[in-house]
Amino acid sequence: IENVFQADYNNKWGNHSLEAGLKHTFDRSSLIQSAGGEDVATTTTLDKHIAALYAGYALNLKSFTARAGARLEGAWYNSQTTIQPSRTESYKSALVNAVPYLSLSYKPAEGHNLSLSYSERLSRPSISSLSPYVTRTATSLSYGNPDLKTGVSHTLRMKYAWMNNKWTVSPELMTMFSYNRVAQYAFVDSDGVMNHTYLNHGRTRAYVLQTSLSYRPSQKFSVSADLRAGYFEEGIPSENINVEGWAFSESLNVTVGLWKGARLTLSEYCAKMQPQQNMVAQNWFFTTSARLGQKLLKEKLEISLSLQSPHSRQMRHH
């Protein structure tokens, strides 16, 4: 169940604009878990209220735009876990965050744009990561952490975009870091049992360069590509866990017009996954696909034939 109330105010005069507003969201969700052991099942109900006040200002000039603003946001959790047949556990939590943003954009010439932005993003704990009830198997325990707080990530981006009738090019530099994100944590206890739970001590750092390219010389042919490379750090410093390394991904799409109303699209995607906790080495992933589409009845009907990963039998994951 989700109910949202929102009120916005906007005002523009000359090169200036002002916006403000408030928003309230009520969300109720439930989770039924297979308990294991002697108990049959457990039901967790989570009521979540989120209230926000926000305001922003923008200055728009001929070739320059600046935006700045902030949002004050509070989240109130009220959860109850009923362990059948009769035991009940309750917990409450209040999370308040201030979230600013800033963006600058400059257009030196027609078709060119340079932008710089700073933003924050909140990652709230989910109902499963908050539920304190323990799910047991013969060799493991899984449980949430009701003391989790909202994780905050900070992102700084610098992007350049250029486009004309045939080309579009947009390289971008991005750095992101977080020191308190919600992280899944696995460890072996003194009894030799694997425990799975969540902590607020997750640290992430990312330094990424990504570029999008597209070339469309005619209506019957187009090529687009996306490249992404970065250095990532993942860890939980309080538990002396840290992994780091490079990640890479690229995709290529070619579309060809064959005859009237028919298009063939060939695609491929290759990636080296970014480092993750409890992972010794990152896996490579490669896939291809093809799609043939035919439009009929004055383009009101389209019939298509698709082929996904024809080499999947030769793929190996370690």
Tab-separated table of C-alpha atoms in Angstrom:
chain	number	residue	atom	x	y	z
A	1	ILE	CA	0.000	0.000	0.000
A	2	GLU	CA	1.378	3.407	-0.915
A	3	ASN	CA	-0.182	6.859	-0.532
A	4	VAL	CA	1.541	10.027	-1.755
A	5	PHE	CA	0.697	13.675	-1.114
A	6	GLN	CA	2.698	16.369	-2.892
A	7	ALA	CA	2.424	20.140	-3.330
A	8	ASP	CA	4.714	22.151	-5.623
A	9	TYR	CA	5.338	25.844	-6.143
A	10	ASN	CA	7.080	27.327	-9.225
A	11	ASN	CA	7.801	30.933	-10.109
A	12	LYS	CA	9.764	32.381	-13.049
A	13	TRP	CA	10.796	35.959	-13.621
A	14	GLY	CA	13.312	37.066	-16.204
A	15	ASN	CA	16.316	34.747	-16.119
A	16	HIS	CA	15.446	33.432	-12.678
A	17	SER	CA	13.246	30.616	-11.460
A	18	LEU	CA	12.335	29.370	-8.022
A	19	GLU	CA	10.759	26.114	-6.969
A	20	ALA	CA	9.691	24.731	-3.619
A	21	GLY	CA	7.488	21.984	-2.336
A	22	LEU	CA	6.635	19.364	0.166
A	23	LYS	CA	5.906	15.671	-0.120
A	24	HIS	CA	4.673	12.950	2.191
A	25	THR	CA	4.654	9.245	1.396
A	26	PHE	CA	3.141	6.472	3.459
A	27	ASP	CA	4.178	2.963	2.511
A	28	ARG	CA	3.089	-0.310	4.099
A	29	SER	CA	4.719	-3.551	3.028
A	30	SER	CA	4.804	-7.084	4.369
A	31	LEU	CA	7.248	-9.952	4.132
A	32	ILE	CA	6.605	-13.644	4.785
A	33	GLN	CA	9.758	-15.668	5.420
A	34	SER	CA	10.305	-19.396	5.699
A	35	ALA	CA	11.695	-19.578	9.179
A	36	GLY	CA	13.324	-22.993	9.259
A	37	GLY	CA	14.027	-24.877	12.447
A	38	GLU	CA	11.095	-25.363	14.799
A	39	ASP	CA	9.117	-22.288	13.750
A	40	VAL	CA	6.917	-22.525	10.668
A	41	ALA	CA	6.971	-18.980	9.321
A	42	THR	CA	7.318	-15.349	10.271
A	43	THR	CA	5.487	-12.274	8.987
A	44	THR	CA	7.063	-8.814	9.091
A	45	THR	CA	4.966	-5.691	8.504
A	46	LEU	CA	6.734	-2.380	7.884
A	47	ASP	CA	5.042	1.032	8.020
A	48	LYS	CA	7.212	3.759	6.531
A	49	HIS	CA	6.499	7.518	6.569
A	50	ILE	CA	8.719	9.766	4.445
A	51	ALA	CA	8.344	13.556	4.662
A	52	ALA	CA	10.361	16.009	2.584
A	53	LEU	CA	10.705	19.779	2.197
A	54	TYR	CA	12.648	21.006	-0.808
A	55	ALA	CA	13.606	24.244	-2.534
A	56	GLY	CA	15.705	25.152	-5.562
A	57	TYR	CA	16.879	28.153	-7.565
A	58	ALA	CA	17.942	28.346	-11.230
A	59	LEU	CA	19.648	31.058	-13.258
A	60	ASN	CA	19.232	30.775	-17.036
A	61	LEU	CA	21.402	32.915	-19.291
A	62	LYS	CA	22.059	32.701	-23.022
A	63	SER	CA	24.862	30.139	-22.785
A	64	PHE	CA	25.036	29.430	-19.059
A	65	THR	CA	22.668	27.720	-16.615
A	66	ALA	CA	23.140	27.225	-12.882
A	67	ARG	CA	20.913	25.274	-10.513
A	68	ALA	CA	21.186	24.777	-6.766
A	69	GLY	CA	18.896	23.446	-4.114
A	70	ALA	CA	18.411	21.099	-1.201
A	71	ARG	CA	15.940	18.629	0.244
A	72	LEU	CA	15.340	17.925	3.930
A	73	GLU	CA	13.983	14.425	4.212
A	74	GLY	CA	12.916	12.321	7.159
A	75	ALA	CA	11.903	8.662	7.255
A	76	TRP	CA	10.121	6.987	10.161
A	77	TYR	CA	9.962	3.186	10.331
A	78	ASN	CA	7.597	1.183	12.500
A	79	SER	CA	7.936	-2.577	12.066
A	80	GLN	CA	6.449	-5.627	13.715
A	81	THR	CA	7.591	-9.200	13.235
A	82	THR	CA	5.183	-11.963	14.233
A	83	ILE	CA	6.810	-15.335	14.724
A	84	GLN	CA	4.147	-18.007	14.574
A	85	PRO	CA	2.342	-19.014	16.582
A	86	SER	CA	2.520	-16.293	19.253
A	87	ARG	CA	5.846	-14.415	19.575
A	88	THR	CA	6.107	-10.785	18.394
A	89	GLU	CA	9.095	-8.445	18.007
A	90	SER	CA	8.755	-4.713	17.285
A	91	TYR	CA	11.238	-1.996	16.448
A	92	LYS	CA	11.181	1.663	15.417
A	93	SER	CA	13.674	3.891	13.649
A	94	ALA	CA	13.886	7.549	12.634
A	95	LEU	CA	16.203	8.646	9.805
A	96	VAL	CA	16.692	12.327	8.858
A	97	ASN	CA	18.928	13.549	6.015
A	98	ALA	CA	19.713	16.832	4.253
A	99	VAL	CA	20.386	16.350	0.524
A	100	PRO	CA	21.920	19.217	-1.532
A	101	TYR	CA	22.508	19.430	-5.280
A	102	LEU	CA	24.364	21.774	-7.631
A	103	SER	CA	24.679	21.791	-11.419
A	104	LEU	CA	26.385	24.122	-13.914
A	105	SER	CA	25.923	23.984	-17.681
A	106	TYR	CA	27.728	25.929	-20.405
A	107	LYS	CA	27.008	25.990	-24.166
A	108	PRO	CA	30.001	27.500	-26.007
A	109	ALA	CA	28.468	26.922	-29.459
A	110	GLU	CA	25.540	25.312	-31.202
A	111	GLY	CA	25.540	21.562	-30.613
A	112	HIS	CA	28.095	21.711	-27.777
A	113	ASN	CA	27.366	21.452	-24.067
A	114	LEU	CA	29.617	21.165	-21.012
A	115	SER	CA	28.118	20.373	-17.610
A	116	LEU	CA	29.325	19.865	-14.055
A	117	SER	CA	27.098	18.541	-11.273
A	118	TYR	CA	27.204	17.377	-7.671
A	119	SER	CA	24.428	15.309	-6.138
A	120	GLU	CA	23.669	13.043	-3.220
A	121	ARG	CA	21.529	9.925	-3.247
A	122	LEU	CA	19.889	8.147	-0.339
A	123	SER	CA	19.645	4.370	-0.081
A	124	ARG	CA	17.208	3.346	2.609
A	125	PRO	CA	17.237	-0.113	4.175
A	126	SER	CA	14.634	-2.525	2.854
A	127	ILE	CA	12.128	-4.552	4.814
A	128	SER	CA	14.224	-7.712	4.437
A	129	SER	CA	17.441	-6.014	5.605
A	130	LEU	CA	15.668	-4.596	8.694
A	131	SER	CA	13.792	-7.716	9.832
A	132	PRO	CA	15.612	-9.157	12.892
A	133	TYR	CA	14.137	-12.629	12.590
A	134	VAL	CA	16.623	-15.452	12.011
A	135	THR	CA	16.106	-17.880	9.144
A	136	ARG	CA	17.990	-21.113	9.793
A	137	THR	CA	19.326	-23.870	7.596
A	138	ALA	CA	21.636	-26.727	8.523
A	139	THR	CA	24.753	-24.644	7.770
A	140	SER	CA	23.716	-20.975	7.772
A	141	LEU	CA	21.816	-18.183	9.503
A	142	SER	CA	20.227	-15.179	7.743
A	143	TYR	CA	18.843	-12.157	9.566
A	144	GLY	CA	18.387	-8.409	9.191
A	145	ASN	CA	19.588	-5.514	11.315
A	146	PRO	CA	16.907	-3.174	12.781
A	147	ASP	CA	19.585	-0.566	13.660
A	148	LEU	CA	20.377	0.233	10.014
A	149	LYS	CA	20.440	3.893	8.976
A	150	THR	CA	20.003	5.534	5.582
A	151	GLY	CA	23.091	5.258	3.409
A	152	VAL	CA	24.338	8.370	1.590
A	153	SER	CA	26.358	8.419	-1.629
A	154	HIS	CA	28.043	11.485	-3.156
A	155	THR	CA	28.465	11.839	-6.915
A	156	LEU	CA	30.432	14.374	-8.937
A	157	ARG	CA	30.013	14.368	-12.740
A	158	MET	CA	31.602	16.305	-15.595
A	159	LYS	CA	30.103	15.698	-19.031
A	160	TYR	CA	30.691	17.046	-22.527
A	161	ALA	CA	28.214	16.491	-25.351
A	162	TRP	CA	28.501	17.267	-29.050
A	163	MET	CA	25.969	16.499	-31.740
A	164	ASN	CA	25.173	17.327	-35.349
A	165	ASN	CA	23.017	15.770	-38.053
A	166	LYS	CA	25.032	12.505	-38.116
A	167	TRP	CA	27.144	12.278	-34.971
A	168	THR	CA	26.531	12.288	-31.232
A	169	VAL	CA	29.463	12.076	-28.814
A	170	SER	CA	29.213	12.418	-25.034
A	171	PRO	CA	32.219	11.534	-22.829
A	172	GLU	CA	31.727	11.753	-19.082
A	173	LEU	CA	33.921	11.603	-15.969
A	174	MET	CA	32.289	10.471	-12.736
A	175	THR	CA	33.438	9.863	-9.193
A	176	MET	CA	31.223	8.436	-6.464
A	177	PHE	CA	31.905	7.611	-2.831
A	178	SER	CA	29.947	6.454	0.193
A	179	TYR	CA	31.070	5.683	3.734
A	180	ASN	CA	27.888	4.366	5.340
A	181	ARG	CA	25.941	2.467	2.743
A	182	VAL	CA	23.947	-0.629	3.664
A	183	ALA	CA	26.184	-3.620	2.944
A	184	GLN	CA	25.467	-7.329	3.059
A	185	TYR	CA	27.965	-9.003	5.376
A	186	ALA	CA	28.804	-12.714	5.561
A	187	PHE	CA	31.001	-14.323	8.204
A	188	VAL	CA	31.607	-17.693	9.870
A	189	ASP	CA	30.924	-17.707	13.624
A	190	SER	CA	32.691	-19.699	16.359
A	191	ASP	CA	30.403	-22.686	15.733
A	192	GLY	CA	31.420	-22.875	12.071
A	193	VAL	CA	28.046	-21.583	10.851
A	194	MET	CA	27.829	-19.054	7.995
A	195	ASN	CA	25.972	-15.870	9.037
A	196	HIS	CA	24.380	-13.478	6.532
A	197	THR	CA	23.332	-10.040	7.810
A	198	TYR	CA	23.621	-6.298	7.025
A	199	LEU	CA	25.810	-3.447	8.280
A	200	ASN	CA	25.916	0.322	7.773
A	201	HIS	CA	29.695	0.318	7.439
A	202	GLY	CA	29.910	-0.296	3.713
A	203	ARG	CA	32.430	1.869	1.886
A	204	THR	CA	32.362	2.404	-1.866
A	205	ARG	CA	34.608	4.463	-4.104
A	206	ALA	CA	34.339	4.651	-7.879
A	207	TYR	CA	36.257	6.547	-10.562
A	208	VAL	CA	34.615	6.055	-13.947
A	209	LEU	CA	35.087	7.234	-17.535
A	210	GLN	CA	32.205	6.484	-19.893
A	211	THR	CA	31.467	7.521	-23.459
A	212	SER	CA	28.462	7.184	-25.747
A	213	LEU	CA	28.853	7.362	-29.523
A	214	SER	CA	26.314	7.206	-32.320
A	215	TYR	CA	26.598	7.630	-36.077
A	216	ARG	CA	23.607	7.816	-38.407
A	217	PRO	CA	24.589	8.745	-41.974
A	218	SER	CA	21.183	7.806	-43.419
A	219	GLN	CA	17.725	6.555	-42.503
A	220	LYS	CA	18.772	2.973	-43.345
A	221	PHE	CA	21.953	2.674	-41.305
A	222	SER	CA	23.023	3.585	-37.791
A	223	VAL	CA	25.743	2.544	-35.324
A	224	SER	CA	25.851	3.217	-31.584
A	225	ALA	CA	28.382	2.239	-28.936
A	226	ASP	CA	28.801	2.664	-25.190
A	227	LEU	CA	32.144	2.321	-23.401
A	228	ARG	CA	32.642	2.333	-19.634
A	229	ALA	CA	35.810	1.782	-17.607
A	230	GLY	CA	36.474	2.470	-13.969
A	231	TYR	CA	38.354	1.657	-10.808
A	232	PHE	CA	36.214	0.501	-7.895
A	233	GLU	CA	36.763	-0.091	-4.187
A	234	GLU	CA	34.301	-2.062	-2.064
A	235	GLY	CA	34.714	-2.874	1.576
A	236	ILE	CA	33.680	-2.888	5.215
A	237	PRO	CA	36.577	-1.221	7.095
A	238	SER	CA	35.240	-2.200	10.527
A	239	GLU	CA	35.612	-5.861	9.531
A	240	ASN	CA	38.934	-5.419	7.658
A	241	ILE	CA	37.267	-6.313	4.350
A	242	ASN	CA	38.445	-4.503	1.224
A	243	VAL	CA	38.425	-5.462	-2.449
A	244	GLU	CA	39.401	-3.250	-5.360
A	245	GLY	CA	40.069	-3.458	-9.060
A	246	TRP	CA	39.157	-2.414	-12.559
A	247	ALA	CA	35.845	-2.941	-14.319
A	248	PHE	CA	35.016	-2.539	-17.984
A	249	SER	CA	31.980	-2.767	-20.235
A	250	GLU	CA	31.218	-2.037	-23.868
A	251	SER	CA	28.223	-2.491	-26.122
A	252	LEU	CA	27.752	-2.124	-29.869
A	253	ASN	CA	24.509	-1.902	-31.851
A	254	VAL	CA	24.206	-1.841	-35.656
A	255	THR	CA	20.857	-1.261	-37.373
A	256	VAL	CA	20.388	-1.760	-41.113
A	257	GLY	CA	17.306	-1.076	-43.210
A	258	LEU	CA	16.922	-4.059	-45.597
A	259	TRP	CA	13.799	-3.331	-47.604
A	260	LYS	CA	10.619	-1.347	-47.078
A	261	GLY	CA	9.529	-1.636	-43.446
A	262	ALA	CA	12.262	-4.151	-42.530
A	263	ARG	CA	15.147	-3.568	-40.117
A	264	LEU	CA	17.899	-5.840	-38.852
A	265	THR	CA	19.632	-5.017	-35.565
A	266	LEU	CA	22.817	-6.785	-34.414
A	267	SER	CA	24.054	-6.237	-30.851
A	268	GLU	CA	26.863	-7.396	-28.585
A	269	TYR	CA	27.803	-6.689	-24.983
A	270	CYS	CA	31.011	-7.448	-23.100
A	271	ALA	CA	31.827	-6.664	-19.471
A	272	LYS	CA	34.253	-7.381	-16.698
A	273	MET	CA	32.283	-7.124	-13.448
A	274	GLN	CA	33.312	-4.666	-10.774
A	275	PRO	CA	34.807	-5.964	-7.496
A	276	GLN	CA	32.409	-7.323	-4.901
A	277	GLN	CA	32.806	-8.472	-1.336
A	278	ASN	CA	33.716	-12.149	-0.832
A	279	MET	CA	34.678	-12.433	-4.513
A	280	VAL	CA	38.266	-13.397	-5.287
A	281	ALA	CA	38.216	-12.473	-8.988
A	282	GLN	CA	35.777	-10.708	-11.265
A	283	ASN	CA	34.039	-12.586	-14.049
A	284	TRP	CA	33.952	-11.665	-17.734
A	285	PHE	CA	30.571	-11.678	-19.448
A	286	PHE	CA	29.819	-11.670	-23.171
A	287	THR	CA	26.535	-11.894	-25.051
A	288	THR	CA	25.162	-11.243	-28.534
A	289	SER	CA	21.709	-10.793	-29.995
A	290	ALA	CA	19.944	-10.177	-33.299
A	291	ARG	CA	16.490	-8.858	-34.183
A	292	LEU	CA	14.675	-8.740	-37.518
A	293	GLY	CA	11.523	-6.635	-37.626
A	294	GLN	CA	8.972	-6.124	-40.424
A	295	LYS	CA	6.324	-3.389	-40.309
A	296	LEU	CA	3.027	-3.994	-42.123
A	297	LEU	CA	-0.371	-2.325	-42.621
A	298	LYS	CA	1.051	1.169	-42.990
A	299	GLU	CA	3.389	0.596	-40.006
A	300	LYS	CA	0.493	-0.226	-37.652
A	301	LEU	CA	1.626	-3.840	-37.227
A	302	GLU	CA	5.132	-5.160	-36.656
A	303	ILE	CA	6.313	-8.776	-36.711
A	304	SER	CA	9.737	-9.504	-35.264
A	305	LEU	CA	12.094	-12.444	-34.835
A	306	SER	CA	14.764	-12.287	-32.099
A	307	LEU	CA	17.788	-14.387	-31.248
A	308	GLN	CA	19.460	-14.049	-27.819
A	309	SER	CA	22.888	-15.427	-26.846
A	310	PRO	CA	23.184	-18.243	-29.415
A	311	HIS	CA	26.542	-19.214	-27.861
A	312	SER	CA	25.179	-19.627	-24.309
A	313	ARG	CA	26.084	-23.327	-24.204
A	314	GLN	CA	29.755	-22.387	-24.411
A	315	MET	CA	29.556	-19.817	-21.593
A	316	ARG	CA	31.159	-20.673	-18.248
A	317	HIS	CA	30.792	-18.853	-14.925
A	318	HIS	CA	33.246	-19.382	-12.085
